[in-house]
Amino acid sequence: MRRLLDLELARELMQDAGLSEPDYDVLSDLSETPDQRLRLSELADRMLWSRSRLSHHLSRMQHRGLVTREECAADGRGSIVTLTPAGRRALEAAAPGHVAAVRRHLVDLLTPEEIEALGALTHRVVGRLARRPGREG
């Protein structure tokens, strides 16, 4: 189910908005910060990606004008990723359709009781996995 759901959501997101799921995740994570900026290392941690993998992905997103990257003024070692106006517009255009797809392919198929059970199960699984060595809670 997870693979089929992920595949369908990714297909619709790309078809409808021209964004991959990782594109959407990056844009969404940046949009949720007060100044729409994050250190690359913090963004990688949020996405559960290596810094190298994220850096390569961000290069492609920069080329499309969705994000910018600049050296971190505080220490000069890291970089800061910032949502651009074009990235904000892409996210705002994609979000309604993506939310509708999640509802159509999952949420609307569940009863209120099933949604509650899914929420409880999700919290239990995430709680267990987040406590594993090498993971922050």
JSON list of C-alpha atoms in Angstrom, two decimals:
[
{"chain": "A", "resi": 1, "resn": "MET", "atom": "CA", "xyz": [0.00, 0.00, 0.00]},
{"chain": "A", "resi": 2, "resn": "ARG", "atom": "CA", "xyz": [2.73, 2.46, 0.96]},
{"chain": "A", "resi": 3, "resn": "ARG", "atom": "CA", "xyz": [4.61, 1.95, -2.28]},
{"chain": "A", "resi": 4, "resn": "LEU", "atom": "CA", "xyz": [1.50, 2.22, -4.45]},
{"chain": "A", "resi": 5, "resn": "LEU", "atom": "CA", "xyz": [0.31, 5.31, -2.58]},
{"chain": "A", "resi": 6, "resn": "ASP", "atom": "CA", "xyz": [3.74, 6.96, -2.79]},
{"chain": "A", "resi": 7, "resn": "LEU", "atom": "CA", "xyz": [3.96, 6.14, -6.49]},
{"chain": "A", "resi": 8, "resn": "GLU", "atom": "CA", "xyz": [0.52, 7.59, -7.28]},
{"chain": "A", "resi": 9, "resn": "LEU", "atom": "CA", "xyz": [1.07, 10.73, -5.20]},
{"chain": "A", "resi": 10, "resn": "ALA", "atom": "CA", "xyz": [4.49, 11.29, -6.82]},
{"chain": "A", "resi": 11, "resn": "ARG", "atom": "CA", "xyz": [3.07, 10.73, -10.31]},
{"chain": "A", "resi": 12, "resn": "GLU", "atom": "CA", "xyz": [0.22, 13.19, -9.77]},
{"chain": "A", "resi": 13, "resn": "LEU", "atom": "CA", "xyz": [2.48, 15.80, -8.17]},
{"chain": "A", "resi": 14, "resn": "MET", "atom": "CA", "xyz": [4.88, 15.66, -11.12]},
{"chain": "A", "resi": 15, "resn": "GLN", "atom": "CA", "xyz": [2.07, 15.63, -13.69]},
{"chain": "A", "resi": 16, "resn": "ASP", "atom": "CA", "xyz": [0.07, 18.44, -12.10]},
{"chain": "A", "resi": 17, "resn": "ALA", "atom": "CA", "xyz": [2.78, 20.69, -10.70]},
{"chain": "A", "resi": 18, "resn": "GLY", "atom": "CA", "xyz": [6.09, 19.64, -12.26]},
{"chain": "A", "resi": 19, "resn": "LEU", "atom": "CA", "xyz": [7.55, 18.91, -8.82]},
{"chain": "A", "resi": 20, "resn": "SER", "atom": "CA", "xyz": [9.06, 15.73, -7.44]},
{"chain": "A", "resi": 21, "resn": "GLU", "atom": "CA", "xyz": [8.20, 14.63, -3.92]},
{"chain": "A", "resi": 22, "resn": "PRO", "atom": "CA", "xyz": [11.66, 15.75, -2.69]},
{"chain": "A", "resi": 23, "resn": "ASP", "atom": "CA", "xyz": [11.15, 19.14, -4.40]},
{"chain": "A", "resi": 24, "resn": "TYR", "atom": "CA", "xyz": [7.83, 19.49, -2.59]},
{"chain": "A", "resi": 25, "resn": "ASP", "atom": "CA", "xyz": [9.36, 18.42, 0.74]},
{"chain": "A", "resi": 26, "resn": "VAL", "atom": "CA", "xyz": [12.19, 20.96, 0.45]},
{"chain": "A", "resi": 27, "resn": "LEU", "atom": "CA", "xyz": [9.82, 23.79, -0.51]},
{"chain": "A", "resi": 28, "resn": "SER", "atom": "CA", "xyz": [7.36, 22.83, 2.21]},
{"chain": "A", "resi": 29, "resn": "ASP", "atom": "CA", "xyz": [10.02, 22.58, 4.93]},
{"chain": "A", "resi": 30, "resn": "LEU", "atom": "CA", "xyz": [11.47, 25.97, 3.96]},
{"chain": "A", "resi": 31, "resn": "SER", "atom": "CA", "xyz": [8.03, 27.58, 3.82]},
{"chain": "A", "resi": 32, "resn": "GLU", "atom": "CA", "xyz": [7.30, 26.52, 7.40]},
{"chain": "A", "resi": 33, "resn": "THR", "atom": "CA", "xyz": [10.20, 28.52, 8.87]},
{"chain": "A", "resi": 34, "resn": "PRO", "atom": "CA", "xyz": [9.71, 32.16, 9.88]},
{"chain": "A", "resi": 35, "resn": "ASP", "atom": "CA", "xyz": [12.29, 33.50, 7.41]},
{"chain": "A", "resi": 36, "resn": "GLN", "atom": "CA", "xyz": [11.93, 30.68, 4.84]},
{"chain": "A", "resi": 37, "resn": "ARG", "atom": "CA", "xyz": [15.58, 29.70, 5.35]},
{"chain": "A", "resi": 38, "resn": "LEU", "atom": "CA", "xyz": [17.35, 26.72, 6.89]},
{"chain": "A", "resi": 39, "resn": "ARG", "atom": "CA", "xyz": [20.91, 25.49, 7.23]},
{"chain": "A", "resi": 40, "resn": "LEU", "atom": "CA", "xyz": [21.51, 22.73, 4.72]},
{"chain": "A", "resi": 41, "resn": "SER", "atom": "CA", "xyz": [22.42, 20.36, 7.58]},
{"chain": "A", "resi": 42, "resn": "GLU", "atom": "CA", "xyz": [19.12, 21.04, 9.38]},
{"chain": "A", "resi": 43, "resn": "LEU", "atom": "CA", "xyz": [17.11, 20.55, 6.20]},
{"chain": "A", "resi": 44, "resn": "ALA", "atom": "CA", "xyz": [18.96, 17.26, 5.53]},
{"chain": "A", "resi": 45, "resn": "ASP", "atom": "CA", "xyz": [18.13, 16.10, 9.07]},
{"chain": "A", "resi": 46, "resn": "ARG", "atom": "CA", "xyz": [14.45, 16.98, 8.61]},
{"chain": "A", "resi": 47, "resn": "MET", "atom": "CA", "xyz": [14.32, 15.03, 5.35]},
{"chain": "A", "resi": 48, "resn": "LEU", "atom": "CA", "xyz": [16.37, 12.11, 6.73]},
{"chain": "A", "resi": 49, "resn": "TRP", "atom": "CA", "xyz": [18.81, 12.55, 3.83]},
{"chain": "A", "resi": 50, "resn": "SER", "atom": "CA", "xyz": [22.60, 12.78, 3.75]},
{"chain": "A", "resi": 51, "resn": "ARG", "atom": "CA", "xyz": [23.99, 16.27, 3.28]},
{"chain": "A", "resi": 52, "resn": "SER", "atom": "CA", "xyz": [25.62, 15.15, 0.04]},
{"chain": "A", "resi": 53, "resn": "ARG", "atom": "CA", "xyz": [22.38, 13.80, -1.41]},
{"chain": "A", "resi": 54, "resn": "LEU", "atom": "CA", "xyz": [20.51, 16.96, -0.45]},
{"chain": "A", "resi": 55, "resn": "SER", "atom": "CA", "xyz": [23.26, 19.17, -1.85]},
{"chain": "A", "resi": 56, "resn": "HIS", "atom": "CA", "xyz": [22.98, 17.47, -5.26]},
{"chain": "A", "resi": 57, "resn": "HIS", "atom": "CA", "xyz": [19.20, 17.80, -5.21]},
{"chain": "A", "resi": 58, "resn": "LEU", "atom": "CA", "xyz": [19.41, 21.46, -4.20]},
{"chain": "A", "resi": 59, "resn": "SER", "atom": "CA", "xyz": [21.72, 22.14, -7.14]},
{"chain": "A", "resi": 60, "resn": "ARG", "atom": "CA", "xyz": [18.97, 20.98, -9.50]},
{"chain": "A", "resi": 61, "resn": "MET", "atom": "CA", "xyz": [16.39, 23.07, -7.64]},
{"chain": "A", "resi": 62, "resn": "GLN", "atom": "CA", "xyz": [18.67, 26.14, -7.77]},
{"chain": "A", "resi": 63, "resn": "HIS", "atom": "CA", "xyz": [19.03, 25.70, -11.51]},
{"chain": "A", "resi": 64, "resn": "ARG", "atom": "CA", "xyz": [15.21, 25.89, -11.74]},
{"chain": "A", "resi": 65, "resn": "GLY", "atom": "CA", "xyz": [15.13, 29.02, -9.54]},
{"chain": "A", "resi": 66, "resn": "LEU", "atom": "CA", "xyz": [13.21, 27.39, -6.66]},
{"chain": "A", "resi": 67, "resn": "VAL", "atom": "CA", "xyz": [15.85, 27.91, -3.94]},
{"chain": "A", "resi": 68, "resn": "THR", "atom": "CA", "xyz": [19.11, 29.74, -3.37]},
{"chain": "A", "resi": 69, "resn": "ARG", "atom": "CA", "xyz": [22.14, 28.69, -1.37]},
{"chain": "A", "resi": 70, "resn": "GLU", "atom": "CA", "xyz": [24.64, 30.94, 0.32]},
{"chain": "A", "resi": 71, "resn": "GLU", "atom": "CA", "xyz": [27.54, 30.47, 2.68]},
{"chain": "A", "resi": 72, "resn": "CYS", "atom": "CA", "xyz": [26.64, 30.61, 6.35]},
{"chain": "A", "resi": 73, "resn": "ALA", "atom": "CA", "xyz": [27.92, 33.92, 7.70]},
{"chain": "A", "resi": 74, "resn": "ALA", "atom": "CA", "xyz": [28.10, 32.55, 11.26]},
{"chain": "A", "resi": 75, "resn": "ASP", "atom": "CA", "xyz": [30.77, 29.92, 10.63]},
{"chain": "A", "resi": 76, "resn": "GLY", "atom": "CA", "xyz": [31.60, 29.91, 6.91]},
{"chain": "A", "resi": 77, "resn": "ARG", "atom": "CA", "xyz": [31.44, 26.11, 6.76]},
{"chain": "A", "resi": 78, "resn": "GLY", "atom": "CA", "xyz": [27.77, 25.41, 6.22]},
{"chain": "A", "resi": 79, "resn": "SER", "atom": "CA", "xyz": [25.31, 26.86, 3.81]},
{"chain": "A", "resi": 80, "resn": "ILE", "atom": "CA", "xyz": [21.89, 28.41, 4.13]},
{"chain": "A", "resi": 81, "resn": "VAL", "atom": "CA", "xyz": [19.09, 27.34, 1.79]},
{"chain": "A", "resi": 82, "resn": "THR", "atom": "CA", "xyz": [16.42, 29.94, 1.08]},
{"chain": "A", "resi": 83, "resn": "LEU", "atom": "CA", "xyz": [13.04, 29.63, -0.61]},
{"chain": "A", "resi": 84, "resn": "THR", "atom": "CA", "xyz": [12.83, 31.98, -3.61]},
{"chain": "A", "resi": 85, "resn": "PRO", "atom": "CA", "xyz": [9.67, 33.77, -4.73]},
{"chain": "A", "resi": 86, "resn": "ALA", "atom": "CA", "xyz": [9.47, 31.29, -7.63]},
{"chain": "A", "resi": 87, "resn": "GLY", "atom": "CA", "xyz": [9.78, 28.42, -5.15]},
{"chain": "A", "resi": 88, "resn": "ARG", "atom": "CA", "xyz": [6.99, 29.93, -3.03]},
{"chain": "A", "resi": 89, "resn": "ARG", "atom": "CA", "xyz": [4.76, 30.26, -6.10]},
{"chain": "A", "resi": 90, "resn": "ALA", "atom": "CA", "xyz": [5.51, 26.67, -7.16]},
{"chain": "A", "resi": 91, "resn": "LEU", "atom": "CA", "xyz": [4.59, 25.38, -3.69]},
{"chain": "A", "resi": 92, "resn": "GLU", "atom": "CA", "xyz": [1.41, 27.47, -3.53]},
{"chain": "A", "resi": 93, "resn": "ALA", "atom": "CA", "xyz": [0.38, 26.20, -6.96]},
{"chain": "A", "resi": 94, "resn": "ALA", "atom": "CA", "xyz": [1.13, 22.55, -6.08]},
{"chain": "A", "resi": 95, "resn": "ALA", "atom": "CA", "xyz": [-0.26, 22.36, -2.54]},
{"chain": "A", "resi": 96, "resn": "PRO", "atom": "CA", "xyz": [-4.02, 22.35, -3.23]},
{"chain": "A", "resi": 97, "resn": "GLY", "atom": "CA", "xyz": [-3.75, 19.53, -5.78]},
{"chain": "A", "resi": 98, "resn": "HIS", "atom": "CA", "xyz": [-1.35, 17.53, -3.63]},
{"chain": "A", "resi": 99, "resn": "VAL", "atom": "CA", "xyz": [-3.58, 17.83, -0.56]},
{"chain": "A", "resi": 100, "resn": "ALA", "atom": "CA", "xyz": [-6.58, 16.82, -2.67]},
{"chain": "A", "resi": 101, "resn": "ALA", "atom": "CA", "xyz": [-4.69, 13.77, -3.95]},
{"chain": "A", "resi": 102, "resn": "VAL", "atom": "CA", "xyz": [-3.77, 12.69, -0.41]},
{"chain": "A", "resi": 103, "resn": "ARG", "atom": "CA", "xyz": [-7.40, 13.06, 0.59]},
{"chain": "A", "resi": 104, "resn": "ARG", "atom": "CA", "xyz": [-8.69, 11.23, -2.48]},
{"chain": "A", "resi": 105, "resn": "HIS", "atom": "CA", "xyz": [-6.25, 8.31, -2.26]},
{"chain": "A", "resi": 106, "resn": "LEU", "atom": "CA", "xyz": [-6.14, 7.89, 1.54]},
{"chain": "A", "resi": 107, "resn": "VAL", "atom": "CA", "xyz": [-8.05, 10.14, 3.93]},
{"chain": "A", "resi": 108, "resn": "ASP", "atom": "CA", "xyz": [-11.45, 9.96, 2.22]},
{"chain": "A", "resi": 109, "resn": "LEU", "atom": "CA", "xyz": [-11.27, 6.15, 2.18]},
{"chain": "A", "resi": 110, "resn": "LEU", "atom": "CA", "xyz": [-11.10, 5.96, 5.99]},
{"chain": "A", "resi": 111, "resn": "THR", "atom": "CA", "xyz": [-13.78, 6.20, 8.63]},
{"chain": "A", "resi": 112, "resn": "PRO", "atom": "CA", "xyz": [-13.22, 8.61, 11.54]},
{"chain": "A", "resi": 113, "resn": "GLU", "atom": "CA", "xyz": [-12.37, 5.60, 13.71]},
{"chain": "A", "resi": 114, "resn": "GLU", "atom": "CA", "xyz": [-9.80, 4.36, 11.18]},
{"chain": "A", "resi": 115, "resn": "ILE", "atom": "CA", "xyz": [-8.22, 7.83, 11.01]},
{"chain": "A", "resi": 116, "resn": "GLU", "atom": "CA", "xyz": [-7.94, 7.86, 14.79]},
{"chain": "A", "resi": 117, "resn": "ALA", "atom": "CA", "xyz": [-6.41, 4.36, 14.79]},
{"chain": "A", "resi": 118, "resn": "LEU", "atom": "CA", "xyz": [-3.99, 5.31, 12.01]},
{"chain": "A", "resi": 119, "resn": "GLY", "atom": "CA", "xyz": [-2.94, 8.38, 13.99]},
{"chain": "A", "resi": 120, "resn": "ALA", "atom": "CA", "xyz": [-2.31, 6.32, 17.13]},
{"chain": "A", "resi": 121, "resn": "LEU", "atom": "CA", "xyz": [-0.34, 3.73, 15.18]},
{"chain": "A", "resi": 122, "resn": "THR", "atom": "CA", "xyz": [1.68, 6.40, 13.39]},
{"chain": "A", "resi": 123, "resn": "HIS", "atom": "CA", "xyz": [2.65, 8.08, 16.69]},
{"chain": "A", "resi": 124, "resn": "ARG", "atom": "CA", "xyz": [3.68, 4.72, 18.18]},
{"chain": "A", "resi": 125, "resn": "VAL", "atom": "CA", "xyz": [5.84, 3.74, 15.19]},
{"chain": "A", "resi": 126, "resn": "VAL", "atom": "CA", "xyz": [7.46, 7.18, 14.86]},
{"chain": "A", "resi": 127, "resn": "GLY", "atom": "CA", "xyz": [8.09, 7.29, 18.62]},
{"chain": "A", "resi": 128, "resn": "ARG", "atom": "CA", "xyz": [9.87, 3.94, 18.51]},
{"chain": "A", "resi": 129, "resn": "LEU", "atom": "CA", "xyz": [11.93, 4.72, 15.42]},
{"chain": "A", "resi": 130, "resn": "ALA", "atom": "CA", "xyz": [12.87, 8.22, 16.59]},
{"chain": "A", "resi": 131, "resn": "ARG", "atom": "CA", "xyz": [14.39, 6.78, 19.77]},
{"chain": "A", "resi": 132, "resn": "ARG", "atom": "CA", "xyz": [16.76, 4.50, 17.85]},
{"chain": "A", "resi": 133, "resn": "PRO", "atom": "CA", "xyz": [20.49, 5.27, 18.19]},
{"chain": "A", "resi": 134, "resn": "GLY", "atom": "CA", "xyz": [21.61, 7.91, 15.73]},
{"chain": "A", "resi": 135, "resn": "ARG", "atom": "CA", "xyz": [18.20, 9.56, 15.51]},
{"chain": "A", "resi": 136, "resn": "GLU", "atom": "CA", "xyz": [17.01, 12.68, 17.22]},
{"chain": "A", "resi": 137, "resn": "GLY", "atom": "CA", "xyz": [13.52, 12.63, 18.73]}
]
